Amino acid sequence: MSRSSQSVAHSVEVIDLNTHYGDRQILHNVSLEVKQGEIMVIMGGSGSGKTTLLNHLLGLMPPTSGTVRILDQDLGRLTPLERQKLRTRTGVAFQSGALFSSMSIGDNIALPLREHTDLDPTTIGIMTRLKLEVVSLAGFENLKPAELSGGMIKRAALARAIVMDPEVLFCDEPSAGLDPVVASSIDDLILRLRDAMGMSIVVVTHDLDSTFKIADRICVLDKGKVLALDTVEAIRASTDTRIQNLLNRRTEEAEPDPDAYLRRLLGDTSTPPDGTPRT
Amino acid sequence: MAGGLGVDKLTKMLDRLGRWAVAGVAEFGFGAALVGESVFWLAMGRKRRQPVRLGPVVAQAMEIGIGALPIVTVLSGTIGIMLAIQGVYSLKLFGAESRVTLGVAMSTVREFAPLITGILVAGRSGSALAARLGTMRINQEIDALTVMGVSPVRFLVVPALVAMMVMLPCLTLWADLVGLFTAGLYIAPQLGSTMGAYVNEVTSLVQMNDMLHGLAKSVIFSVLITIVGVVNGASVSGGAEGVGHMTTRSVVHAISAIVITDMIFVFMVTR
Ligand SMILES: Nc1ncnc2c1ncn2[C@@H]1O[C@H](COP(=O)(O)OP(=O)(O)O)[C@@H](O)[C@H]1O
């Protein structure tokens, strides 16, 4: 896997990422790159390491080893000031929205503008309402997050994520916990955002329908390893049984190692199985 | 066999003690780092284009100061009377009750006003801070701030710290006044004197030094309350239950820190 200097600018580049929680390795040599203007969906079952990977991409957690480059900047080598600058060029919509519950929706969306720009309040107001229009939440700016439905919170979170017109947008489980119709409207919104603003979008989800609808390419994570990284068509056509299991929502195979199974039953926890979710 | 078991138990206990100590030191270090980072943002925020804004500071100050005013008034008033009663009683044993004003004034200004105010504010605002930050943490609001390029320390901790450092001494000063006043209400008639004479005596007895002793302590308490609240709030894990747990922990820790620091301060300064 030689990674010679490529001419294509990558919005996101992950190289040989390894992570541990304590002694347990969560991510194993994860590598992927997201091209400019691409929607990359990181897909995997629960416990596959999606959230962990996203936290690395967001610079919220340092990896054990490996490199994360966002907009051609190595997260591990940035000074705090450079990091702050980079963060104004990326947007994040968290799974639960993570809207500030003490502020109105309008104030939530205006916050990045207030903190990072010298715009006057009128302009900030206009830009805030503009983004609310984009996510079809016009007129809700004075409500508190607690007064919104789940789908509206996700929209508001998206509006806040794009208010600075980021070059890269990260979405954590954008359609989780929503009914199919609302979930599908969020997917449409993500597609629209990419088409209108040309941003690269990284979506983390376990939702298959949503994945196939919005993805340009899919990165399938399984037990902390990249199982496949390819276009939607190629993933669909894949003959790999693990991928097919995932796609057909078949539950995972039985215990491959009877010795390990016995050891676990006997309570010998000295050799925990790497990356296996504890349920 | 029994010996082996004993050693095993001992190892486990030492192991737990070690972990506990490491966690304690880590928490202490986190607190110290928070203070350092807060000072950094206060000094450098504007240059970094991340100024500490006045609005949130004032809002916090109102919440901490005005909100605590009634309870501080009631309790410092009560303590003033209580000290006066005990003072008159105990000094009467020596026939020295005429010196009661000195004892009451010193203990109020140097000890009771800062201590009571600190404990009250720890219970009211320190816990509220821990709960607010804890809720924000499990709701990923802290992460949201971070990824926006807004320092959570600058945005959340510094306003609380500054507000606390301003309001706690103010409240302490108020508690001084109320405590001394209510003490006078009991002492003056007991000594067969007047309120005016009592006030004169107090003002001549209480030196600037004594006031500063109390106020300096209240500034230290304000830092302790804020940092303990923030450390506990930021360490919340495991949902709403975790928030409740850490909120309680923050009150217990803050009050313990206040009382112990008070003792150390008095030991260092008064001798
Ligand atoms: N804070 C943590 N401490 C220890 N283990 C964790 C922690 N967070 C996640 N894990 C483990 O890491 C693995 C991957 O988790 P995660 O990244 O959340 O997966 P996903 O988002 O795909 O469900 C899981 O096995 C989980 O048990």
XYZ file of C-alpha atoms and ligand atoms in Angstrom:
577
model
C 0.000 0.000 0.000
C 2.264 2.740 -1.181
C 0.706 6.134 -0.903
C 2.742 8.277 -3.238
C 1.884 11.899 -3.678
C -1.400 12.083 -5.502
C -2.672 15.028 -7.453
C -6.261 14.575 -6.279
C -6.964 16.699 -3.242
C -8.472 14.611 -0.473
C -10.847 16.254 1.930
C -10.288 13.535 4.467
C -7.450 11.057 4.563
C -6.988 8.348 7.175
C -3.811 6.311 7.088
C -3.216 3.127 9.093
C -5.218 4.157 12.121
C -5.007 2.000 15.242
C -6.835 2.648 18.494
C -7.033 1.025 21.866
C -9.381 1.390 24.795
C -7.152 0.200 27.580
C -5.616 -3.043 26.309
C -8.357 -3.726 23.808
C -7.648 -2.748 20.229
C -10.715 -1.148 18.639
C -9.524 -0.033 15.205
C -7.081 -2.090 13.152
C -5.110 -0.348 10.396
C -8.037 1.677 9.149
C -7.275 3.633 5.981
C -9.644 5.581 3.806
C -9.844 8.811 1.899
C -12.718 11.057 0.933
C -12.502 12.985 -2.276
C -13.619 16.539 -2.783
C -17.404 16.702 -3.210
C -17.923 13.051 -2.349
C -20.387 11.524 0.072
C -18.611 8.765 1.949
C -20.725 6.599 4.195
C -18.970 4.738 6.972
C -21.215 1.795 7.648
C -21.064 -1.014 10.141
C -22.996 -2.824 12.792
C -23.193 -1.629 16.359
C -19.828 -1.950 18.078
C -17.886 -2.013 14.819
C -15.956 1.118 15.766
C -17.806 3.757 13.748
C -18.140 6.220 16.582
C -14.521 5.725 17.551
C -13.402 6.407 13.988
C -15.574 9.512 13.816
C -14.093 10.800 17.071
C -10.655 10.493 15.482
C -11.794 12.333 12.377
C -13.132 15.119 14.578
C -9.915 15.284 16.551
C -11.765 14.536 19.778
C -9.570 11.541 20.533
C -5.936 10.889 19.640
C -5.325 7.488 17.982
C -2.694 5.061 19.233
C -0.973 5.293 15.874
C -1.767 6.447 12.383
C -2.562 9.698 10.681
C -5.727 11.669 10.110
C -5.535 14.447 7.557
C -8.445 16.831 7.127
C -8.206 19.280 4.215
C -4.549 18.338 3.853
C -3.695 19.083 7.457
C -2.393 16.432 9.811
C -4.570 16.578 12.936
C -1.771 15.202 15.066
C 0.627 18.020 14.177
C -1.549 21.106 14.337
C -0.950 23.899 16.797
C -4.046 24.846 18.791
C -4.488 27.943 16.645
C -4.251 26.004 13.373
C -6.676 23.472 14.755
C -9.131 26.222 15.641
C -8.848 27.618 12.100
C -9.347 24.196 10.558
C -12.440 23.654 12.666
C -14.106 26.711 11.178
C -13.798 24.952 7.788
C -15.560 21.779 8.918
C -19.050 21.165 10.244
C -20.410 18.417 12.461
C -23.969 17.226 13.027
C -24.026 14.971 16.070
C -26.326 12.022 16.481
C -28.403 13.588 19.236
C -28.107 17.024 17.670
C -26.041 18.326 20.586
C -27.879 21.625 20.346
C -27.239 23.907 23.307
C -30.372 23.378 25.325
C -30.196 26.760 27.021
C -30.244 28.639 23.710
C -32.936 29.103 21.087
C -32.558 27.366 17.733
C -31.607 30.676 16.142
C -28.905 31.357 18.725
C -27.605 27.833 18.308
C -27.171 28.282 14.592
C -25.762 31.787 14.943
C -23.181 30.729 17.529
C -20.346 29.825 15.133
C -20.879 33.087 13.264
C -20.853 35.105 16.480
C -17.727 33.359 17.718
C -15.700 33.299 14.522
C -16.732 36.289 12.436
C -17.023 40.035 12.895
C -20.390 40.197 11.129
C -22.962 42.582 12.522
C -26.080 41.167 14.211
C -28.338 41.931 11.229
C -26.161 39.970 8.837
C -25.851 37.130 11.314
C -29.638 37.091 11.617
C -30.047 36.928 7.859
C -27.489 34.140 7.462
C -29.085 32.189 10.291
C -32.534 32.419 8.719
C -31.043 31.504 5.364
C -29.698 28.245 6.778
C -32.985 27.585 8.534
C -34.675 27.925 5.140
C -32.219 25.441 3.663
C -33.185 22.813 6.230
C -36.895 23.747 6.039
C -37.084 25.072 9.568
C -37.990 28.654 8.723
C -39.905 30.323 11.513
C -38.639 28.057 14.276
C -35.688 30.185 15.305
C -37.163 31.296 18.607
C -37.989 27.828 19.897
C -35.795 25.956 22.339
C -34.359 22.567 21.297
C -36.631 20.816 23.809
C -39.642 22.084 21.857
C -38.605 20.375 18.615
C -39.273 16.865 17.347
C -36.449 14.426 16.668
C -36.388 15.121 12.944
C -36.406 18.869 13.491
C -33.507 18.615 15.914
C -31.472 16.756 13.295
C -32.306 19.480 10.766
C -31.348 22.226 13.180
C -28.096 20.421 13.933
C -27.398 20.263 10.199
C -28.157 23.964 9.871
C -25.672 24.750 12.630
C -23.097 22.469 11.032
C -23.294 24.259 7.675
C -23.669 27.824 8.885
C -19.989 28.582 8.235
C -20.221 27.006 4.747
C -17.792 24.214 5.634
C -15.746 22.315 3.087
C -16.259 19.033 4.936
C -19.391 17.984 6.782
C -19.523 15.107 9.252
C -22.868 13.537 10.138
C -23.243 11.005 12.918
C -26.240 8.708 12.404
C -28.338 11.379 10.675
C -31.378 9.153 10.320
C -31.165 7.081 13.512
C -34.258 7.143 15.671
C -36.472 8.691 13.004
C -39.438 7.174 11.233
C -38.735 6.152 7.619
C -40.399 9.165 6.007
C -38.539 11.705 8.120
C -35.306 9.723 7.785
C -35.656 9.783 4.036
C -36.221 13.535 4.058
C -32.977 13.972 5.997
C -31.203 11.881 3.353
C -32.634 14.156 0.649
C -31.407 17.133 2.598
C -27.869 15.746 2.766
C -27.876 15.118 -0.980
C -29.157 18.624 -1.597
C -26.466 20.140 0.592
C -23.745 18.391 -1.334
C -25.200 19.396 -4.687
C -25.822 22.993 -3.686
C -22.650 23.663 -1.729
C -20.233 21.125 -3.172
C -18.978 20.019 0.200
C -17.499 16.640 0.991
C -19.675 14.733 3.405
C -18.773 11.906 5.740
C -21.789 10.070 7.120
C -21.559 7.480 9.861
C -24.567 5.191 10.003
C -25.809 1.676 10.476
C -28.873 2.380 8.322
C -28.653 0.428 5.053
C -31.453 2.181 3.156
C -29.996 5.551 3.921
C -26.508 4.343 3.020
C -27.509 3.150 -0.434
C -29.524 6.256 -1.063
C -26.890 8.874 -0.347
C -23.489 7.235 -0.670
C -21.041 7.759 -3.492
C -18.735 5.297 -1.825
C -19.163 3.083 1.190
C -16.634 2.094 3.794
C -17.800 -1.051 5.558
C -16.363 -1.412 9.036
C -16.476 -4.705 10.831
C -14.863 -5.327 14.204
C -12.616 -2.350 13.745
C -11.333 -3.341 10.312
C -12.195 -1.950 6.922
C -14.024 -4.844 5.311
C -14.639 -3.056 2.039
C -14.226 0.396 0.607
C -15.956 0.824 -2.698
C -18.787 2.305 -4.718
C -22.388 1.466 -3.930
C -22.666 -0.854 -6.945
C -19.510 -2.736 -6.080
C -20.592 -3.217 -2.481
C -23.999 -4.469 -3.574
C -22.386 -6.877 -6.010
C -19.816 -8.068 -3.518
C -19.579 -11.788 -3.004
C -17.894 -11.525 0.392
C -20.108 -13.402 2.835
C -19.448 -10.984 5.698
C -20.616 -8.088 3.575
C -23.602 -10.021 2.318
C -24.473 -10.902 5.916
C -24.400 -7.261 6.816
C -26.434 -6.242 3.801
C -29.047 -8.891 4.438
C -29.111 -8.133 8.140
C -28.081 -11.681 8.986
C -26.629 -11.921 12.441
C -22.984 -12.767 12.772
C -21.556 -16.237 12.563
C -21.078 -18.562 15.499
C -18.013 -18.710 17.716
C -15.033 -19.573 15.484
C -12.768 -20.643 18.310
C -14.224 -23.195 20.758
C -11.219 -22.866 23.062
C -11.756 -19.164 23.502
C -15.427 -19.834 24.128
C -14.596 -22.318 26.861
C -12.068 -19.988 28.431
C -14.659 -17.223 28.554
C -17.189 -19.522 30.155
C -14.641 -20.424 32.797
C -14.185 -16.744 33.546
C -10.627 -16.464 32.248
C -10.576 -12.883 31.036
C -6.815 -12.627 30.581
C -7.109 -12.791 26.785
C -10.035 -10.644 25.757
C -11.132 -11.103 22.154
C -9.927 -8.135 20.137
C -12.577 -5.754 18.955
C -15.466 -8.030 19.747
C -18.376 -6.034 21.091
C -19.274 -6.781 24.656
C -23.003 -7.006 24.769
C -3.533 -21.565 51.056
C -4.961 -19.045 53.505
C -1.724 -17.088 53.298
C -1.953 -17.064 49.526
C -5.471 -15.748 49.725
C -4.421 -13.041 52.156
C -1.632 -11.878 49.880
C -4.060 -11.950 47.001
C -6.480 -9.746 48.897
C -3.706 -7.406 49.948
C -2.496 -7.076 46.367
C -6.020 -6.292 45.264
C -6.389 -3.713 47.988
C -3.061 -2.100 47.147
C -4.064 -2.170 43.514
C -7.294 -0.383 44.293
C -5.513 2.109 46.537
C -3.026 2.772 43.764
C -5.729 3.347 41.178
C -7.593 5.583 43.567
C -4.469 7.639 44.236
C -3.682 7.918 40.536
C -7.247 9.013 39.821
C -7.032 11.575 42.608
C -3.761 12.996 41.335
C -5.125 13.051 37.778
C -8.193 14.950 38.934
C -6.051 17.404 40.849
C -3.879 17.906 37.783
C -6.950 18.424 35.622
C -8.150 21.100 38.054
C -4.801 22.860 38.031
C -4.703 22.733 34.232
C -8.184 24.255 34.122
C -7.053 27.188 36.232
C -4.041 27.661 33.977
C -6.118 27.477 30.831
C -8.667 29.904 32.240
C -5.959 32.441 32.976
C -4.630 31.905 29.454
C -8.004 32.676 27.853
C -8.512 35.702 30.060
C -5.149 37.094 29.027
C -4.865 35.891 25.441
C -8.470 35.368 24.334
C -8.714 38.595 22.412
C -5.501 37.930 20.518
C -6.755 34.457 19.612
C -10.032 36.001 18.451
C -11.755 34.111 21.226
C -12.446 36.827 23.785
C -14.121 36.072 27.080
C -17.413 37.896 26.754
C -18.949 40.052 29.435
C -22.545 38.918 28.836
C -22.204 35.376 30.153
C -20.061 36.608 33.060
C -22.770 39.045 34.136
C -25.484 36.428 33.681
C -23.551 33.975 35.842
C -22.787 36.649 38.429
C -26.479 37.461 38.720
C -27.347 33.824 39.099
C -24.630 33.217 41.700
C -24.911 36.494 43.603
C -28.492 37.686 43.523
C -29.853 34.178 43.778
C -27.848 33.434 46.916
C -28.592 36.744 48.621
C -31.712 35.687 50.603
C -30.232 32.492 51.998
C -26.884 34.144 52.772
C -28.725 36.905 54.599
C -30.799 34.515 56.669
C -27.938 32.222 57.614
C -25.328 34.878 58.347
C -27.936 36.709 60.440
C -28.666 33.547 62.357
C -25.006 32.852 62.910
C -24.423 36.399 64.130
C -27.060 35.954 66.817
C -25.810 32.487 67.690
C -22.228 33.705 68.110
C -23.433 36.589 70.243
C -25.404 34.308 72.562
C -22.541 31.849 72.950
C -20.030 34.661 73.359
C -21.951 36.436 76.058
C -22.575 33.152 77.872
C -18.992 31.919 77.828
C -17.393 35.266 78.634
C -19.829 35.774 81.501
C -18.107 32.814 83.155
C -15.019 35.037 83.493
C -17.025 38.163 84.047
C -15.570 39.393 80.791
C -18.761 39.801 78.787
C -17.850 43.379 77.965
C -15.222 41.954 75.579
C -17.791 39.926 73.675
C -17.891 42.328 70.732
C -14.233 41.635 69.966
C -14.734 37.880 69.895
C -17.888 38.008 67.803
C -16.533 40.558 65.357
C -13.287 38.644 64.792
C -14.921 35.254 64.386
C -17.569 36.603 62.041
C -15.283 38.571 59.771
C -12.319 36.208 59.761
C -14.089 32.862 59.869
C -17.816 32.424 59.837
C -18.885 34.800 57.078
C -16.469 33.439 54.440
C -16.995 29.844 55.518
C -20.796 29.911 55.580
C -21.000 31.859 52.343
C -18.569 29.475 50.681
C -20.508 26.426 51.805
C -23.822 27.903 50.681
C -22.513 28.885 47.271
C -20.860 25.479 46.863
C -24.217 23.862 47.523
C -26.154 26.226 45.278
C -23.921 27.222 42.383
C -21.082 24.692 42.463
C -23.534 21.842 42.149
C -25.523 23.683 39.478
C -22.329 24.160 37.489
C -21.464 20.467 37.788
C -24.973 19.468 36.735
C -25.001 21.870 33.796
C -21.616 20.773 32.472
C -22.431 17.114 33.103
C -25.657 17.373 31.137
C -23.880 19.214 28.350
C -21.255 16.521 28.274
C -23.592 13.555 27.945
C -25.590 15.530 25.381
C -22.342 15.984 23.384
C -22.709 19.767 23.647
C -19.125 20.033 24.895
C -17.929 18.037 21.873
C -20.052 20.296 19.670
C -18.296 23.372 21.061
C -14.904 21.775 20.582
C -15.470 20.812 16.961
C -16.809 24.300 16.263
C -13.433 25.635 17.292
C -14.880 27.238 20.411
C -12.877 26.410 23.517
C -15.240 24.985 26.147
C -12.952 26.362 28.843
C -13.166 29.861 27.418
C -16.881 29.605 26.692
C -18.141 27.817 29.795
C -15.515 27.727 32.536
C -14.028 31.218 32.474
C -17.352 33.084 32.805
C -18.317 30.902 35.750
C -14.894 31.334 37.342
C -14.820 35.105 36.973
C -18.397 35.496 38.173
C -17.674 33.327 41.176
C -14.456 35.192 42.006
C -16.335 38.480 41.999
C -19.558 37.412 43.658
C -18.271 35.246 46.496
C -16.266 38.082 48.127
C -19.252 40.405 47.624
C -21.566 37.930 49.309
C -19.002 37.439 52.069
C -18.865 41.176 52.652
C -22.637 41.224 52.876
C -22.577 38.273 55.288
C -20.044 40.239 57.419
C -22.430 43.167 57.635
C -25.531 41.118 58.357
C -23.781 38.899 60.917
C -22.280 41.821 62.777
C -25.588 43.642 62.741
C -27.664 40.771 64.137
C -24.985 40.056 66.736
C -25.330 43.659 67.829
C -29.073 43.243 68.183
C -28.385 40.733 70.964
C -25.195 42.154 72.429
C -26.187 45.797 72.812
C -29.132 45.181 75.168
C -27.180 42.477 77.038
C -24.375 44.921 77.786
C -26.880 47.637 78.578
C -25.488 49.684 75.739
C -26.889 51.049 72.478
C -26.681 49.925 68.872
C -24.757 53.108 68.064
C -22.123 52.379 70.669
C -21.883 48.787 69.421
C -21.322 49.920 65.858
C -18.621 52.318 67.008
C -16.904 49.564 68.916
C -17.022 47.197 65.982
C -15.614 49.719 63.540
C -12.740 50.515 65.859
C -12.030 46.821 66.545
C -12.208 45.334 63.068
C -9.044 46.159 61.168
C -8.587 46.200 57.405
C -6.352 43.196 57.929
C -9.222 41.156 59.361
C -11.534 42.028 56.492
C -8.856 41.094 53.962
C -8.220 37.820 55.761
C -11.846 36.843 55.240
C -12.096 38.169 51.692
C -8.855 36.501 50.587
C -10.238 33.206 51.784
C -13.465 33.758 49.905
C -11.506 34.342 46.682
C -9.693 31.034 47.208
C -13.006 29.321 47.950
C -14.505 30.702 44.766
C -11.748 29.093 42.687
C -12.148 25.805 44.573
C -15.926 25.731 44.107
C -15.732 26.450 40.397
C -12.932 24.037 39.621
C -14.420 21.209 41.675
C -17.756 21.766 39.932
C -16.167 21.796 36.493
C -13.944 18.764 37.114
C -16.876 16.714 38.344
C -19.195 17.932 35.606
C -16.641 17.176 32.933
C -16.081 13.661 34.287
C -19.719 12.638 34.032
C -20.352 9.392 32.242
C -23.378 7.170 32.022
C -26.422 9.320 31.452
C -28.644 11.232 33.833
C -27.755 8.977 36.729
C -24.109 9.903 36.237
C -24.999 13.583 36.365
C -26.770 13.131 39.695
C -23.863 11.177 41.105
C -21.261 13.719 40.037
C -23.369 16.640 41.270
C -23.525 15.166 44.751
C -19.825 14.372 44.590
C -19.047 17.929 43.596
C -20.861 19.378 46.626
C -19.120 17.012 49.031
C -15.719 17.676 47.459
C -16.195 21.426 47.309
C -17.239 21.700 50.963
C -14.388 19.433 52.082
C -11.930 21.458 50.006
C -13.245 24.691 51.502
C -12.980 23.557 55.112
C -9.531 22.015 54.683
C -8.185 24.981 52.730
C -9.592 27.274 55.391
C -7.666 25.416 58.061
C -4.437 25.511 56.036
C -4.880 29.193 55.257
C -5.499 30.070 58.893
C -2.531 27.979 59.961
C -0.233 29.733 57.481
C -1.465 33.273 58.025
C -2.481 33.458 61.672
C 0.253 32.745 64.192
N -15.252 4.732 26.257
C -15.038 3.456 25.911
N -14.306 2.663 26.719
C -14.073 1.369 26.392
N -14.521 0.770 25.281
C -15.276 1.504 24.424
C -15.571 2.879 24.706
N -16.322 3.346 23.679
C -16.480 2.327 22.829
N -15.862 1.221 23.259
C -15.789 -0.077 22.569
O -15.298 0.150 21.282
C -15.960 -0.661 20.344
C -16.436 0.185 19.188
O -17.398 1.082 19.667
P -18.029 2.217 18.785
O -16.936 2.963 18.116
O -18.931 3.000 19.663
O -18.859 1.378 17.734
P -20.160 1.791 16.916
O -20.233 3.279 16.901
O -19.903 1.200 15.578
O -21.310 1.152 17.604
C -17.076 -1.361 21.079
O -16.706 -2.702 21.236
C -17.159 -0.683 22.409
O -17.404 -1.613 23.414
